[in-house]
XYZ file of C-alpha atoms in Angstrom:
562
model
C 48.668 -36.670 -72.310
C 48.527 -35.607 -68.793
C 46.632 -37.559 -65.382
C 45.204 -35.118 -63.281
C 45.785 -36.626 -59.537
C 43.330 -35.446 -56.919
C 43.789 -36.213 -52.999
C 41.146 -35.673 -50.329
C 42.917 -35.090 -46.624
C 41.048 -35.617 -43.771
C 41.763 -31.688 -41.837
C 41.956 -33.093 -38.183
C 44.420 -36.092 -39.212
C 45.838 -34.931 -42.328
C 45.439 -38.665 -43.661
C 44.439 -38.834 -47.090
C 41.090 -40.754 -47.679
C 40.519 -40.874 -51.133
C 42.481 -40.522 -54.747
C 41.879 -40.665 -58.070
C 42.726 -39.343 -61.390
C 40.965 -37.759 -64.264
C 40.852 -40.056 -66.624
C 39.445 -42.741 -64.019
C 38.497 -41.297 -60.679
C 37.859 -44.010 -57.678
C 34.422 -44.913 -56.344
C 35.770 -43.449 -53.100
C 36.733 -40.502 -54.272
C 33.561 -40.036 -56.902
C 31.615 -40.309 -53.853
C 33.877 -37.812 -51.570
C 33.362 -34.976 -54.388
C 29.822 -35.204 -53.476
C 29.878 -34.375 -49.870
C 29.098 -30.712 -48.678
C 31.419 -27.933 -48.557
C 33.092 -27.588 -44.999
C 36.089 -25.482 -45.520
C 38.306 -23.770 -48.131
C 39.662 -25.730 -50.751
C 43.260 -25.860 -51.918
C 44.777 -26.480 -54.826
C 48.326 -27.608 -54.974
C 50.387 -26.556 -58.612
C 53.633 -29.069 -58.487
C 55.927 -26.880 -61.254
C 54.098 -24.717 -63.785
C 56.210 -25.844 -67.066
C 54.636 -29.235 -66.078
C 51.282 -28.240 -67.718
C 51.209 -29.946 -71.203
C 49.949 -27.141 -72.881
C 48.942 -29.382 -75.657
C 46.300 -30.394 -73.608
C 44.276 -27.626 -73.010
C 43.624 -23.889 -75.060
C 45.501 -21.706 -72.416
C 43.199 -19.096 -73.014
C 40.765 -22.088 -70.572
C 43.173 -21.522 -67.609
C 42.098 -18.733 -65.150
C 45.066 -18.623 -61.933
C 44.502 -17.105 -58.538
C 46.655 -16.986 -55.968
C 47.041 -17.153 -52.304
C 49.234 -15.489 -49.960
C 52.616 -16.922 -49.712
C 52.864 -16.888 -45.937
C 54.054 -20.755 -45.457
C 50.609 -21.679 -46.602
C 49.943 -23.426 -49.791
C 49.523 -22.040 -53.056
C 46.234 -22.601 -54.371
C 44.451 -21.460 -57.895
C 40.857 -22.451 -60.104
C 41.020 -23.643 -63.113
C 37.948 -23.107 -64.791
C 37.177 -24.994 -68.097
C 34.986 -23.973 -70.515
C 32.274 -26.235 -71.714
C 34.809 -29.139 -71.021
C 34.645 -32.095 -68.488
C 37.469 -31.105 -66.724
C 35.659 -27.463 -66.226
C 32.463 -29.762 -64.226
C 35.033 -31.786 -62.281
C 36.968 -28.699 -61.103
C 34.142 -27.063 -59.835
C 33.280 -30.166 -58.123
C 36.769 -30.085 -56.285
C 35.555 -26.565 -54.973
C 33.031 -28.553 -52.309
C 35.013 -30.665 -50.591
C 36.653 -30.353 -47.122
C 40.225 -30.237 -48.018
C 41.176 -31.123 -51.532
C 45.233 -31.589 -52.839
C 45.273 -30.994 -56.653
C 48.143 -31.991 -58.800
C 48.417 -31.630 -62.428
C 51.511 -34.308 -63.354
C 52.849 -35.101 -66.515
C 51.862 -38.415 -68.326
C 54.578 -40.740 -69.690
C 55.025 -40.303 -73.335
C 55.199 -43.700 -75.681
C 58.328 -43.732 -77.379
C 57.642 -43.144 -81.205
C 57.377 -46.202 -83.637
C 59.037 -44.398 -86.303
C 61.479 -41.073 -87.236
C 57.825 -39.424 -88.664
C 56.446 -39.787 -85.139
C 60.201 -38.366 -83.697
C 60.076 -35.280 -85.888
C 56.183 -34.133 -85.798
C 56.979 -34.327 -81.567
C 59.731 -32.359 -81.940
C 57.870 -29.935 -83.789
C 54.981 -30.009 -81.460
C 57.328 -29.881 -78.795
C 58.960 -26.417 -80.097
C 55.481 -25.061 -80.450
C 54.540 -26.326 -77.038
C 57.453 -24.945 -75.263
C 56.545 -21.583 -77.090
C 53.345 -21.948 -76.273
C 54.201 -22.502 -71.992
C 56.295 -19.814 -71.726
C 53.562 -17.658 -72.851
C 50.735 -19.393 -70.476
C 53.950 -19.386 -67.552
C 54.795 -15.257 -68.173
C 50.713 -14.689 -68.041
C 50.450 -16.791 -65.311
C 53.115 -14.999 -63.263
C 51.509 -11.707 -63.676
C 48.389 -12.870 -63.080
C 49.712 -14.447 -60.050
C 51.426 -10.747 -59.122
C 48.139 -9.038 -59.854
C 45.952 -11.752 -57.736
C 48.541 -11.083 -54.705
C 48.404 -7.515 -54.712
C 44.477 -7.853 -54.477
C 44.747 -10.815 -52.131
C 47.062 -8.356 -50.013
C 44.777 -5.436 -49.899
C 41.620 -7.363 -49.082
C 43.446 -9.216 -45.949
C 44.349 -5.301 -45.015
C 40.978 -4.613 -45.579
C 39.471 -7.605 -43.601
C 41.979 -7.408 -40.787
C 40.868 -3.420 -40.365
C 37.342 -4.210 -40.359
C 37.949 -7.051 -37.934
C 39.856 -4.308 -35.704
C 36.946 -2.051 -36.026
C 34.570 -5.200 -35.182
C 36.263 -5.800 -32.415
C 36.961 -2.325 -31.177
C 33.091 -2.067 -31.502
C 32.542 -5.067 -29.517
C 34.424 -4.236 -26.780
C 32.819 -0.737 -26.309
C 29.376 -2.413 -26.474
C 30.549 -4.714 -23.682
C 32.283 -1.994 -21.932
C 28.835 -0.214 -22.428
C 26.906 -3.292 -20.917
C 28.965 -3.421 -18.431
C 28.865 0.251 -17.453
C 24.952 -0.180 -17.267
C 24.858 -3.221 -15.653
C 27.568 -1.475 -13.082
C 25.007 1.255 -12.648
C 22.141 -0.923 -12.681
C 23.595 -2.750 -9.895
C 24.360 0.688 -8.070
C 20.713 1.374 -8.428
C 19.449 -1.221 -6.963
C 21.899 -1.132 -4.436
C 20.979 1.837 -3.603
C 17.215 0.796 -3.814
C 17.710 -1.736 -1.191
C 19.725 0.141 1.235
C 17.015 2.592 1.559
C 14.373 0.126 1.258
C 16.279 -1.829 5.023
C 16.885 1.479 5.827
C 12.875 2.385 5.908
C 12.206 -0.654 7.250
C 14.823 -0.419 9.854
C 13.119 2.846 10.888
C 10.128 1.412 10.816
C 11.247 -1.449 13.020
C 12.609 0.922 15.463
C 9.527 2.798 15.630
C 7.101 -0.135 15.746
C 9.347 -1.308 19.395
C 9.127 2.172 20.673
C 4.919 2.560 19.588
C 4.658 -1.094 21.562
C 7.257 -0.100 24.173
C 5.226 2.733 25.061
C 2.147 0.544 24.906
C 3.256 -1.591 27.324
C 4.751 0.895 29.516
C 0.622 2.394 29.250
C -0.552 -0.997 29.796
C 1.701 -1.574 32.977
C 0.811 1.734 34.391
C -3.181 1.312 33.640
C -2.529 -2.222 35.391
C -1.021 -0.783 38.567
C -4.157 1.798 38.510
C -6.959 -0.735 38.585
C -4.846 -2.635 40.551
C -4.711 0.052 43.362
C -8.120 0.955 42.761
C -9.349 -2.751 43.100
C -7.641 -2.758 46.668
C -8.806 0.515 47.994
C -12.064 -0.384 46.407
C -12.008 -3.960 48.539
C -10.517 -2.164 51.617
C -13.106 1.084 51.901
C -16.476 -2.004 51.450
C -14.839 -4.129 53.906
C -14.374 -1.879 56.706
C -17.707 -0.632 55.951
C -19.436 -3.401 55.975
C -18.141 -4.715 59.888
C -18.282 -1.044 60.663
C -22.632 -1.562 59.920
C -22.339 -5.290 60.807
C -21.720 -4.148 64.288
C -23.317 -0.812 63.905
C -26.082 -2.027 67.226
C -22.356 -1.987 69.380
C -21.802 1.368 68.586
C -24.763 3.584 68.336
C -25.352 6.476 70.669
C -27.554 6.227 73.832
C -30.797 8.571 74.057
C -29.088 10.965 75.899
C -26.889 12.099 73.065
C -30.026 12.946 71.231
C -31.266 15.646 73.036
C -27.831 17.494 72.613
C -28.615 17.770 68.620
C -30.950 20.282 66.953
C -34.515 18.039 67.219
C -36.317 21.669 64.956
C -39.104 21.156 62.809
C -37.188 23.490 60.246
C -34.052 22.388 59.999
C -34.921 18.698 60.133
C -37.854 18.824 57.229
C -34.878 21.125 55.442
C -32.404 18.489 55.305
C -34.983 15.490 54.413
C -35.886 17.861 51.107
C -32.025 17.780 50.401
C -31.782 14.015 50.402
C -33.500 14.010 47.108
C -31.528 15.994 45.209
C -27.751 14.014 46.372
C -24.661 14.344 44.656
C -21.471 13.846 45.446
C -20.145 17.429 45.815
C -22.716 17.871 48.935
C -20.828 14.894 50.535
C -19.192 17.310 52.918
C -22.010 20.003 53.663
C -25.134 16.744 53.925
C -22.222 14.718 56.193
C -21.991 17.993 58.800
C -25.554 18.844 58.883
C -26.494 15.079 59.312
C -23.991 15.180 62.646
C -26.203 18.299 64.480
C -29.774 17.356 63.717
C -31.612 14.629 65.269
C -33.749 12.553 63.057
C -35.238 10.362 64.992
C -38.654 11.319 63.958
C -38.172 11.681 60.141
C -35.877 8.252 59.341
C -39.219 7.175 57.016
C -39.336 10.557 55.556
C -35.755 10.482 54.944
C -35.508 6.863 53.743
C -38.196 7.634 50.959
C -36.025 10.365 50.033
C -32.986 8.916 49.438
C -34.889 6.271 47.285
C -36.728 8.552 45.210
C -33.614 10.416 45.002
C -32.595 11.790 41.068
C -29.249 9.825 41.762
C -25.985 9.187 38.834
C -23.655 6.650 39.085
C -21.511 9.162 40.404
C -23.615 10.270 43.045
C -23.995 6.874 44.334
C -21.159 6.544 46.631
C -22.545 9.511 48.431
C -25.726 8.276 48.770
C -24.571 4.633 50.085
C -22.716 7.246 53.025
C -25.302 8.428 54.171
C -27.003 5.552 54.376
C -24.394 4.191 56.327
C -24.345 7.177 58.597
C -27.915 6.834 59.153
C -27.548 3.206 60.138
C -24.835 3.824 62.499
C -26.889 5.862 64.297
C -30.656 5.060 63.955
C -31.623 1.201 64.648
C -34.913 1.604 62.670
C -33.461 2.825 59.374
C -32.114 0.144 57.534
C -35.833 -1.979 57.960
C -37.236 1.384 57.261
C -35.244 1.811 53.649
C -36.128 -1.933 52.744
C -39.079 -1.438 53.243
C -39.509 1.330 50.892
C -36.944 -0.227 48.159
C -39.406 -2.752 47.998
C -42.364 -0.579 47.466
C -40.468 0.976 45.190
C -39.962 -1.869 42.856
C -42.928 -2.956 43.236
C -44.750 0.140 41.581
C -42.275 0.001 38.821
C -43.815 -3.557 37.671
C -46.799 -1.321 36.312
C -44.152 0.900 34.138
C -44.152 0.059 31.081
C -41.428 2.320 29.919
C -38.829 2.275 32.804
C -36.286 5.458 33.321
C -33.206 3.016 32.050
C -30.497 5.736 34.089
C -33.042 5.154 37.641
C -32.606 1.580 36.911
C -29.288 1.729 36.442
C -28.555 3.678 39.575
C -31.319 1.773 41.426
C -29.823 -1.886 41.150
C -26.113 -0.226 41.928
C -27.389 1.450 44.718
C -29.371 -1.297 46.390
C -26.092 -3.613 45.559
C -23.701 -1.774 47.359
C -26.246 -1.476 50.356
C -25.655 -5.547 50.350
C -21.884 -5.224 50.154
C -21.703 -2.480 53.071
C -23.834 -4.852 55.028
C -26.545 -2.466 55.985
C -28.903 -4.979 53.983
C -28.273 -8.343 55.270
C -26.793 -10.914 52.858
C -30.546 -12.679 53.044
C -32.606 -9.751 52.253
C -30.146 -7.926 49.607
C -29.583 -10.201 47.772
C -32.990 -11.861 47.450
C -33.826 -7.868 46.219
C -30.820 -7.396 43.868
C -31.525 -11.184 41.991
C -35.054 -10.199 42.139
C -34.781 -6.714 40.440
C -32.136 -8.130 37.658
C -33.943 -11.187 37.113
C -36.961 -9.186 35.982
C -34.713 -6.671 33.860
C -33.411 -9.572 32.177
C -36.173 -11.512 31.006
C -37.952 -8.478 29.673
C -34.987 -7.671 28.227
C -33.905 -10.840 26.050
C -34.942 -9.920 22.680
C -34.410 -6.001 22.466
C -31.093 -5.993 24.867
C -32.161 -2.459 25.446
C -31.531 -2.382 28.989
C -28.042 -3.961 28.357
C -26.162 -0.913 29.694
C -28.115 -1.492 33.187
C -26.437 -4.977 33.597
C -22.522 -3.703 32.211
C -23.235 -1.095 35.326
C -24.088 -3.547 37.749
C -21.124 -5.847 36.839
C -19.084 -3.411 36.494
C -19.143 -1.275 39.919
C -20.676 -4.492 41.846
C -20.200 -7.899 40.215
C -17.123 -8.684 41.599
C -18.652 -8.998 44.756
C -22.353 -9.919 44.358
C -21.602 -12.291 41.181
C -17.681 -13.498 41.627
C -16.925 -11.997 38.355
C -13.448 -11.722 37.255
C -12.998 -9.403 33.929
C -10.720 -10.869 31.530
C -8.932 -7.344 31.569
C -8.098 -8.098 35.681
C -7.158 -11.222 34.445
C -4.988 -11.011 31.694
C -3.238 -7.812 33.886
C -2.722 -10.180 36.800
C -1.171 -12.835 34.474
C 1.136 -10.537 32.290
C 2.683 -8.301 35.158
C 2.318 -10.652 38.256
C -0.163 -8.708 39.927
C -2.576 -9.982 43.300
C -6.116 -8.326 42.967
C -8.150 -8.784 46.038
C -10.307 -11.946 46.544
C -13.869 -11.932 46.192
C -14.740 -12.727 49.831
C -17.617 -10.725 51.136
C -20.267 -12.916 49.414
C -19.871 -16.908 49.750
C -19.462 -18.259 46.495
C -22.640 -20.081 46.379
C -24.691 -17.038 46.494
C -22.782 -15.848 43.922
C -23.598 -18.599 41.517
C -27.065 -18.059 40.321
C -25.910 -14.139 39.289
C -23.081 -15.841 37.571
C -25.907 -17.893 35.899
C -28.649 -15.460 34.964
C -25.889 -13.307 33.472
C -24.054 -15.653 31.522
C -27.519 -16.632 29.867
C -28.104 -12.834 29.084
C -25.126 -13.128 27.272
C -26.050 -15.767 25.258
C -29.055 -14.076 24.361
C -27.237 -11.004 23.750
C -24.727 -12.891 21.374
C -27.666 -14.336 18.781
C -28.998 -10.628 19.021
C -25.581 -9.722 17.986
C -24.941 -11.864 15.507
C -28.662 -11.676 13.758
C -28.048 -8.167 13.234
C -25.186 -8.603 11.540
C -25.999 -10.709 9.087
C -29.001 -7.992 7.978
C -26.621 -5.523 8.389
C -24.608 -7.162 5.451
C -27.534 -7.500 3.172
C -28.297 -4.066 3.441
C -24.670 -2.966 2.522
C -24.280 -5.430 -0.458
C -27.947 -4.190 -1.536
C -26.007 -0.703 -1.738
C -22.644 -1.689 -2.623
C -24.094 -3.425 -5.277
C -26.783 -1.969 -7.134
C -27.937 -4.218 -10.746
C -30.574 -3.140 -13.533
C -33.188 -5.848 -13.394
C -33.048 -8.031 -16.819
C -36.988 -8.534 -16.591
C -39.500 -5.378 -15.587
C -43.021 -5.503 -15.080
C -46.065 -4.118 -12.504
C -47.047 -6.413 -9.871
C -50.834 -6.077 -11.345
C -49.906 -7.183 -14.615
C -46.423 -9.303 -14.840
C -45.701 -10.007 -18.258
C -44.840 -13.952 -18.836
C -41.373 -13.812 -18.881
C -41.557 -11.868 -15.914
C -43.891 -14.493 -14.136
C -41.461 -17.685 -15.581
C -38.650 -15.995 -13.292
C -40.312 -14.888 -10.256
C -41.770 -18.548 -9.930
C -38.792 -19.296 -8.526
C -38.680 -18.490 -5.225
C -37.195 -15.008 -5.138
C -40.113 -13.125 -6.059
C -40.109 -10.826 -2.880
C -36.600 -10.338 -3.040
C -36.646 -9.605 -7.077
C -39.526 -7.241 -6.333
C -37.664 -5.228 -3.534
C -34.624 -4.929 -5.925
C -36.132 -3.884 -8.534
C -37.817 -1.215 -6.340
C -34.176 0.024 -4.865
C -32.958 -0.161 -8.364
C -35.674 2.266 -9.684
C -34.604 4.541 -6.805
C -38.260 4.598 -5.101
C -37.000 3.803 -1.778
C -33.418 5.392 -1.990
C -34.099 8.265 0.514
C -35.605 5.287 3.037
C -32.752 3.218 2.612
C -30.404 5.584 3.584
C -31.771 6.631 6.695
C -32.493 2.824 7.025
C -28.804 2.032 6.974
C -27.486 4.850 8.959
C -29.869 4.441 11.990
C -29.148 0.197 11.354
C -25.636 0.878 11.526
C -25.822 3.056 14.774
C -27.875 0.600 17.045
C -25.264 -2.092 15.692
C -22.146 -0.669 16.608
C -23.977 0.145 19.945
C -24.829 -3.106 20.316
C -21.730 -4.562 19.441
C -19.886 -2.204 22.104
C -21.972 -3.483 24.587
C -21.422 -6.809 23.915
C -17.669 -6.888 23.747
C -18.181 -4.560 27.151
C -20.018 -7.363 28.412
C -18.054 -10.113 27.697
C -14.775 -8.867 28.855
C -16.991 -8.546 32.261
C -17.828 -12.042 32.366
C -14.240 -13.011 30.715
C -16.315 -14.848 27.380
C -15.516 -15.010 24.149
C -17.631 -13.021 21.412
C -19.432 -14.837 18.471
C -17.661 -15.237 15.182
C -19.121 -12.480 12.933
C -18.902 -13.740 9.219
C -17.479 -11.768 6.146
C -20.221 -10.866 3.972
C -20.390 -13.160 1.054
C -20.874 -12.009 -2.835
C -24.499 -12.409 -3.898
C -25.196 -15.863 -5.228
C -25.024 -16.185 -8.859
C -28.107 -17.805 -9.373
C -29.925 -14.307 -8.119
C -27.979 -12.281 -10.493
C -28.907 -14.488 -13.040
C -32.448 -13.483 -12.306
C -31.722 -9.819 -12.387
C-alpha cells in the first residue's frame, strides 16, 4: 500500500508549515486544507513507476502538465467517487501545496504462498504501469502542446493589452497636452484682455486727471480775476466822493430832454452785449436830473444772470459820478421788495437775478457793508422760510452761493477745496466781508440744507414704493366691493392694511394704470431735480448728502394678505 505525503509551504519563506499523509493527515494540516485559495497549486510527481498501480483503477488518474521551464511539474488527480478524489480537490485551495505519492514498505511474506501470489501480482502490476506510464507520457505531450499554445495565446493578448493601454495613455495624454494648450491659450488672452484693459483704464484716468488739473487751473484763474476785478471795484466806489467831477464838467455833456429820457428807457432792457454802446452814451449825457428815473430802471430791469455784470457797471459808473445815486437805488431796491411781499407767486428768474444783483452791489461797495447786507439777509431770509417745505425756490439760493457766497457767506465749495488740496493750489481769501457778518448767511443756509435734505430723503422713500408697486404687480388672493366685503375679505383687511390692500387691488385691476404712469414719470422728474439741486447745494456749502436707502422687498406678511 502506498502513503500519500502532502506538504504546505509558506510562498514568502518557503518553510513548510504543515504535513500529513493520507491515511492519517495532521490536525495542522486538516485545518490548512481548509483555508481559502490564494495562489496556484502544485503538485510534485517524485518518479512515475512509483505509483502502485495496485492501488488505484488507472483509468481514475487524469495527468496535466505544466511547462517545463525550471518550474515544477504539477498534475490533478481526480478520483472518482473515492476519498482520495474529495481530498485531492481539497489540495486544489490551498496557497502552495507539495504533493508526493511514495511507495509504502511492503511486509515481508509469512510464507512461499504469500512470495508467489506477489510475484504474480507484481508481473501484472508492472504490466499494468507501463501502460498507465506510456498513457501518461502522451498525455503529458498532449497537455504541453496545449499548455504551449495557450501561454502563446495569453502572452499575445497581453501584448495587445498592453499595446492598447499604452495608446489609451498616449491618447490621454495627447488630450490632456491639448487641454493644457487650451487653456493656456485661454489664459494668455484672458491677461492679455485684461492687460489692455489695464492700460486703457490708466490712460481713461490719466486723461481724467490731466481734465481735472486743467479745470482746476481754470477756476483757479477765474477765482483770482474774479477777487481782483470786486476788489478794485469796490475802493474804486469806496472812494468814489475823491474822485467825482466838479459841476463844471457837467455842462460840457449833452443835458437834452431826448437823448437823456432815450437812454433811461434803455436801462430796462440791459444785457451784456450793450456793455460797450450803454458805457459810451452814459460818458456824453448828463444825468443829473434823471438818477431816480434811471435807478428805477435798472431795478425793474428784465435782467439774466448773465446780464448782471453789466448792470452792476453801470451802477458803478453812475456812482462814480453822481453822489445821489447809490441812496437813490436803495431806496428803490427797498420799495421794490417790499411790493413783492404781496406776490404770492414770485418770478423765481427776477428773484434770482434780484438777490445776485443787490449782492454784488455790497461786494463793489456802492451799498455799504451796513445797508447791503441788512437787504441781502433780509431778502434770503424771507425766500427761505417760505421756501422750507416745497424747496421750490432752491435754484435762487445755488445762484446766490454760487456767483456771491464766497464773499457775502465765507463759503468754500468742496470742489475749491478738494482742487486746492490735490494740486497745491492758493484760491484767494475771503476778505471783503469780516467773518462775523458772514456767519449768520453761513447759518440760515446751512439750515436750508437741512431742510432740503429731509425733503430729499422723504421723496425717496415714496419714490421706492411707487416703483416696487410697478415692479411688482400681485393678483389679490381675496376680492370684494368696498360696499359689500365678503367675510373672508373683512377677516384680512382687519388687519391694518386695509387702505393699502384696497389701493393694490385697484392697481392690480388696472383702474388707475394710465394715472400711475403719469404719476411716476412726473414723481421721478421733480426727484432727480431735486436731488441735483441738492448735491449742487451741498458741494456749495462743502456737506455731505443724506444716505438714500436701497429699496427693500415688500414684507412678507403683506403678500401674505394678497
Amino acid at each position: 500500500m502506498l502513503y500519500l505525503r502532502l506538504a504546505v509551504t509558506d510562498p514568502e519563506t518557503l518553510q513548510t508549515t504543515s504535513e500529513g499523509y493520507i491515511g492519517g493527515l495532521s490536525t495542522a494540516f486538516q485545518n490548512a486544507l481548509d483555508k481559502p485559495l490564494k495562489t496556484t497549486v502544485y503538485f510534485q510527481l517524485l518518479t512515475v513507476d512509483q505509483l502502485e498501480c495496485w492501488l488505484l483503477d488507472p483509468t481514475d488518474l487524469i495527468f496535466m502538465s505544466y511547462p517545463k521551464d525550471g518550474s515544477q511539474l504539477g498534475f490533478i488527480q481526480a478520483v472518482k467517487e473515492t476519498q482520495f478524489g474529495n481530498i485531492l480537490m481539497k489540495l486544489l485551495r490551498l496557497s502552495v501545496c507539495i504533493v508526493q505519492i511514495m511507495p509504502a514498505e511492503r511486509k515481508n511474506p509469512s510464507n512461499m504462498e504469500e512470495k508467489d501470489s506477489a510475484g504474480v501480482s507484481k508481473d501484472s502490476s508492472d504490466k499494468r504501469a507501463a501502460g498507465v506510464r506510456e498513457r501518461a507520457k502522451d498525455e503529458l505531450k498532449v497537455g504541453s502542446k496545449k499548455d504551449s499554445s495557450r501561454v502563446a495565446e495569453e502572452k499575445k493578448k497581453k501584448t495587445e493589452d498592453d499595446k492598447r493601454k499604452k495608446e489609451d495613455k498616449d491618447g490621454r495624454k495627447k488630450e490632456e497636452d491639448s487641454g493644457k494648450a487650451v487653456e493656456e491659450e485661454k489664459r494668455a488672452q484672458e491677461e492679455e484682455r485684461k492687460k489692455r484693459e489695464e492700460e486703457l483704464s490708466h490712460q481713461e484716468e490719466a486723461a481724467a486727471l490731466v481734465k481735472e488739473k486743467e479745470e482746476a487751473h481754470q477756476l483757479h484763474q477765474e477765482a483770482w480775476e474774479r477777487h481782483q476785478a470786486r476788489k478794485e471795484l469796490r475802493s474804486k466806489n469806496q472812494n468814489a466822493s475823491e474822485h467825482r467831477p466838479e459841476e463844471h464838467f457837467f455842462s460840457r455833456l449833452d443835458s437834452s430832454l431826448k437823448k437823456n429820457t432815450a437812454f433811461v428807457k434803455k436801462l430796462r432792457t440791459i444785457t451784456e452785449q450793450q456793455r460797450d454802446s450803454l458805457s459810451h452814451d452814459f460818458n456824453g449825457l448828463n444825468l443829473s436830473k434823471y438818477i431816480a428815473e434811471a435807478a428805477a430802471s435798472i431795478v425793474e430791469a428784465k435782467l439774466k444772470i448773465s446780464d448782471v455784470n453789466c448792470a452792476v457797471h453801470l451802477c458803478s459808473l453812475f456812482h462814480q459820478r453822481y453822489a445821489d445815486f447809490a441812496q437813490s437805488l436803495l431806496q428803490v431796491w427797498k420799495k421794490h421788495f417790499e411790493a413783492r411781499k404781496e406776490d404770492k407767486t414770485p418770478n423765481i428768474t427776477k428773484l434770482r437775478t434780484d438777490l445776485r444783483f443787490i449782492a454784488e452791489l455790497t461786494i463793489i461797495g456802492i451799498f455799504t457793508d451796513k445797508e447791503g447786507l441788512s437787504l441781502i439777509y433780509e431778502q434770503l431770509k424771507n425766500i427761505i422760510n417760505a421756501d422750507r417745505e416745497s424747496h421750490t425756490h432752491v435754484s435762487v439760493v445755488i445762484s446766490f452761493c454760487r456767483h456771491c457766497g464766497d464773499d457775502i457767506a465765507g463759503l468754500v465749495p468742496r470742489k475749491v477745496k478738494c482742487a486746492s488740496d490735490k494740486f497745491n493750489l492758493n484760491f484767494p481769501p475771503s476778505e471783503i466781508i469780516s467773518p462775523e457778518k458772514q456767519q449768520p448767511f453761513q447759518n440760515l443756509l446751512k439750515e436750508y440744507f437741512t431742510s432740503l435734505t429731509k425733503h430729499l430723503k422723504r421723496d425717496h422713500r415714496e419714490l421706492q414704493n411707487i416703483e416696487r408697486q410697478n415692479r411688482e404687480p400681485v393678483t389679490p388672493k381675496i376680492e370684494g366691493y368696498i360696499g359689500g366685503l365678503s367675510t373672508a375679505f373683512q377677516n384680512a383687511v382687519d388687519k391694518p392694511l386695509m387702505p393699502y390692500l384696497v389701493k393694490r387691488i385697484l392697481h392690480t385691476k388696472g383702474e388707475l394704470s394710465e394715472d400711475r404712469h403719469k404719476q411716476y414719470e412726473e414723481f421721478a422728474t421733480s426727484y432727480q431735480k431735486l436731488l441735483a439741486n441738492s448735491q449742487s447745494l451741498a458741494d456749495l456749502l462743502d456737506e455731505n448728502m443724506p444716505e438714500l436707502p436701497q429699496d427693500k422687498p415688500m414684507p412678507e406678511g403683506i403678500r401674505a394678505y394678497l
